Coordinates of C-alpha atoms (C1' of nucleotides) in Angstrom, one line a residue:
Chain A
M143 CA 0.0 0.0 0.0
L144 CA 2.2 2.6 1.2
S145 CA 5.4 1.1 0.1
S146 CA 4.5 1.8 -3.5
S147 CA 4.2 5.5 -3.0
T148 CA 7.3 5.5 -0.8
S149 CA 9.3 3.7 -3.4
A150 CA 8.0 6.1 -6.0
I151 CA 9.4 8.9 -4.1
I152 CA 12.7 7.1 -3.7
C153 CA 12.9 6.7 -7.4
L154 CA 12.3 10.3 -7.8
F155 CA 15.0 11.1 -5.5
L156 CA 17.4 8.8 -7.1
T157 CA 16.8 9.9 -10.6
A158 CA 16.9 13.5 -9.7
S159 CA 19.8 12.9 -7.3
P160 CA 21.1 16.3 -6.3
C161 CA 24.4 14.8 -5.5
P162 CA 27.1 17.1 -6.8
S163 CA 29.2 14.5 -8.3
S164 CA 32.2 14.1 -6.1
V165 CA 33.0 10.5 -6.3
D166 CA 35.1 11.0 -3.3
L167 CA 34.6 9.1 -0.2
P168 CA 37.3 10.7 1.8
R169 CA 38.4 8.8 4.8
Q170 CA 36.7 9.9 7.9
D171 CA 38.6 9.0 10.9
S172 CA 36.4 7.1 13.2
P173 CA 36.4 9.2 16.3
D174 CA 35.0 6.2 18.0
S175 CA 36.3 2.9 19.2
S176 CA 33.3 0.9 18.4
T177 CA 32.7 -0.7 15.1
R178 CA 35.0 0.8 12.6
P179 CA 34.6 -0.1 9.0
K180 CA 36.7 -3.1 8.6
L181 CA 37.3 -2.8 4.9
K182 CA 38.8 0.4 3.7
L183 CA 37.8 1.0 0.2
T184 CA 39.8 4.0 -0.4
G185 CA 43.4 3.8 0.5
P186 CA 44.4 7.1 2.0
E187 CA 44.1 6.5 5.7
S188 CA 43.9 8.7 8.6
E189 CA 47.0 8.1 10.5
E190 CA 45.8 10.3 13.2
D191 CA 43.4 8.2 15.1
A192 CA 45.9 8.3 17.8
E193 CA 44.1 10.9 19.7
K194 CA 41.6 8.6 21.2
E195 CA 44.1 6.8 23.5
D196 CA 45.4 9.3 25.9
N197 CA 48.5 9.6 24.0
K198 CA 47.9 13.2 23.4
V199 CA 48.7 13.8 27.0
H200 CA 46.5 16.6 28.0
T201 CA 45.3 18.3 24.9
K202 CA 41.9 19.3 25.9
K203 CA 38.8 17.6 25.0
Q204 CA 38.7 19.3 21.7
K205 CA 35.7 18.1 19.8
M206 CA 36.8 16.6 16.6
R207 CA 34.2 17.4 14.0
T208 CA 34.4 15.6 10.8
V209 CA 33.1 17.1 7.7
F210 CA 31.3 14.6 5.7
S211 CA 31.8 14.6 2.0
Q212 CA 28.9 15.4 -0.4
A213 CA 29.0 11.8 -1.5
Q214 CA 28.7 10.6 2.0
L215 CA 25.9 13.0 2.8
C216 CA 24.1 12.2 -0.3
A217 CA 24.2 8.5 0.4
L218 CA 23.1 9.0 4.0
R219 CA 20.2 11.2 3.0
E220 CA 19.2 8.8 0.3
R221 CA 19.1 6.0 2.8
F222 CA 17.3 8.1 5.4
Q223 CA 14.6 8.9 2.8
R224 CA 13.4 5.4 2.9
Q225 CA 14.6 4.2 6.3
R226 CA 14.8 6.3 9.3
Y227 CA 15.9 3.6 11.6
L228 CA 18.7 1.2 10.7
N229 CA 19.5 -1.8 12.7
L230 CA 23.0 -2.7 13.8
Q231 CA 24.2 -4.5 10.8
Q232 CA 22.6 -2.1 8.4
M233 CA 24.5 0.7 10.0
Q234 CA 27.6 -1.3 9.9
E235 CA 27.2 -2.0 6.3
L236 CA 26.5 1.5 5.5
S237 CA 29.4 2.8 7.5
A238 CA 31.7 0.4 5.8
I239 CA 30.5 1.5 2.4
L240 CA 30.8 5.2 3.2
N241 CA 34.0 4.6 5.1
L242 CA 32.6 6.1 8.2
S243 CA 32.5 4.7 11.7
Y244 CA 29.4 3.0 13.0
K245 CA 29.0 5.6 15.6
Q246 CA 29.1 8.4 13.0
V247 CA 26.3 6.8 11.0
K248 CA 24.3 6.2 14.2
T249 CA 24.8 9.8 15.3
W250 CA 24.0 11.1 11.9
F251 CA 20.7 9.3 11.8
Q252 CA 19.8 10.5 15.2
N253 CA 20.7 14.1 14.3
Q254 CA 18.7 13.7 11.1
R255 CA 15.7 12.4 13.0
M256 CA 15.9 15.4 15.3
K257 CA 16.3 17.8 12.4
C258 CA 13.3 16.2 10.8
K259 CA 11.3 16.5 13.9
R260 CA 12.2 20.2 14.2
W261 CA 11.2 20.7 10.6
Q262 CA 7.9 19.0 11.0
K263 CA 7.1 21.0 14.1
S264 CA 7.8 24.2 12.2
Q265 CA 5.6 23.0 9.4
W266 CA 2.9 22.1 11.8
Q267 CA 3.0 25.5 13.4
K268 CA 2.9 27.1 10.0
S269 CA -0.2 25.2 9.0
N270 CA -1.7 25.7 12.3
G271 CA -1.7 29.4 11.8
V272 CA -3.5 30.3 8.6
T273 CA -2.7 27.7 6.0
Q274 CA -5.1 24.9 6.6
V275 CA -4.0 21.4 6.3
T276 CA -4.7 20.2 2.9
G277 CA -3.9 16.6 3.1
H278 CA -2.2 14.2 5.4
F279 CA 1.1 13.1 3.8
T280 CA 1.0 15.4 0.8
D281 CA 1.8 18.4 3.0
F282 CA 5.4 17.6 3.0
P283 CA 7.6 18.4 0.1
L284 CA 8.3 15.3 -1.9
L285 CA 11.8 16.0 -2.7
P286 CA 14.7 16.3 -0.4
P287 CA 14.3 16.5 2.3
S288 CA 11.1 14.8 2.2
Y289 CA 10.4 14.6 5.8
F290 CA 7.5 12.4 6.4
A291 CA 6.4 11.6 9.8
Y292 CA 8.5 11.1 12.7
S293 CA 7.7 9.3 15.8
I294 CA 9.1 7.8 18.9
P295 CA 10.8 4.5 18.4
K296 CA 11.5 3.9 22.1
T297 CA 7.8 3.8 22.7
Y298 CA 7.4 1.7 19.8
M299 CA 9.1 -1.1 21.6
A300 CA 7.1 -0.5 24.7
S301 CA 3.6 0.3 23.6
H302 CA 3.1 0.1 19.9
N303 CA -0.7 0.3 20.0
C304 CA -0.9 3.3 22.2
L305 CA 1.1 5.5 19.9
Q306 CA -0.6 4.1 16.9
L307 CA -3.8 5.5 18.1
Q308 CA -2.2 8.7 19.1
F309 CA -0.4 9.6 15.9
Q310 CA -2.7 7.9 13.5
H311 CA -1.6 8.4 10.0
I312 CA 1.7 9.8 11.0
W313 CA 2.5 6.8 13.0
F314 CA 1.4 4.5 10.3
L315 CA 4.3 5.6 8.1
Q316 CA 6.7 5.5 10.9
S317 CA 5.7 2.1 12.1
T318 CA 6.0 0.8 8.6
D319 CA 9.6 1.9 8.6
M320 CA 10.2 0.4 12.0
Y321 CA 8.6 -2.8 10.9
T322 CA 10.7 -3.2 7.9
N323 CA 13.7 -2.2 9.9
I324 CA 13.1 -4.8 12.6
H325 CA 11.9 -7.6 10.5
A326 CA 14.0 -7.1 7.4
R327 CA 17.0 -9.3 8.0
Chain B
dC609 C1' 23.0 -1.6 24.3
dG610 C1' 19.9 2.3 21.2
dT611 C1' 17.1 6.2 21.3
dC612 C1' 15.5 10.9 22.6
dC613 C1' 16.8 15.3 24.0
dC614 C1' 19.6 19.0 25.1
dT615 C1' 23.9 21.0 24.7
dT616 C1' 28.5 22.1 22.9
dA617 C1' 31.4 23.5 19.5
dG618 C1' 33.5 23.2 14.6
dT619 C1' 32.5 24.7 9.9
dT620 C1' 30.7 27.6 6.6
Chain C
dA1349 C1' 24.3 33.4 12.5
dA1350 C1' 23.0 28.9 10.8
dC1351 C1' 23.9 24.3 10.4
dT1352 C1' 25.1 20.1 12.3
dA1353 C1' 28.7 16.5 14.1
dA1354 C1' 29.5 14.9 18.4
dG1355 C1' 29.2 14.7 23.8
dG1356 C1' 26.5 13.5 27.6
dG1357 C1' 22.6 12.3 30.4
dA1358 C1' 18.1 9.9 31.0
dC1359 C1' 15.4 6.2 29.9
dG1360 C1' 13.8 1.4 28.2

DNA sequence: CGTCCCTTAGTT
DNA sequence: AACTAAGGGACG
């Protein structure tokens, strides 16, 4: 039912992929110990992941912010379009492909979810004011970023039915994502 | 553990 | 100033 429309949107996104070329997948030093990409596709390696162990005696806790390449962002966004929640191995696979760490992918998806949530809230406020709600799903722009519904996954685990009633159509989309996420193995 | 949420801080 | 990667705490 819904998957058809969703996939249609995905196709749109893919065909009209706004990725500014850049075939680069520059190495992103995994600032994290857990789950690093085991296969390095592109050779040039970091050589500076030494900071994690306290070898840098007392250089402050400088936050190391990695700048994702356009190719990486494009791939992440494309994936997010159709799947907002990835399970462990899906994230590992994706991180390996993009040469990012597992934690980076996990963090990116979380941040993206929050961003989406913020965006939705603003949209809702907008429509709440004067512009009346025309439809349910069609209110959101179809092309990137096509932020459909968001929802709360933690409560999905706990009380699925409760939230399903609460969010209705919005939840339906989300629960579909979660469902495919959990059961697609 | 993963996620939500808020916060911090690097990059543009 | 906006965006957003990453840190940290709370919760299940």
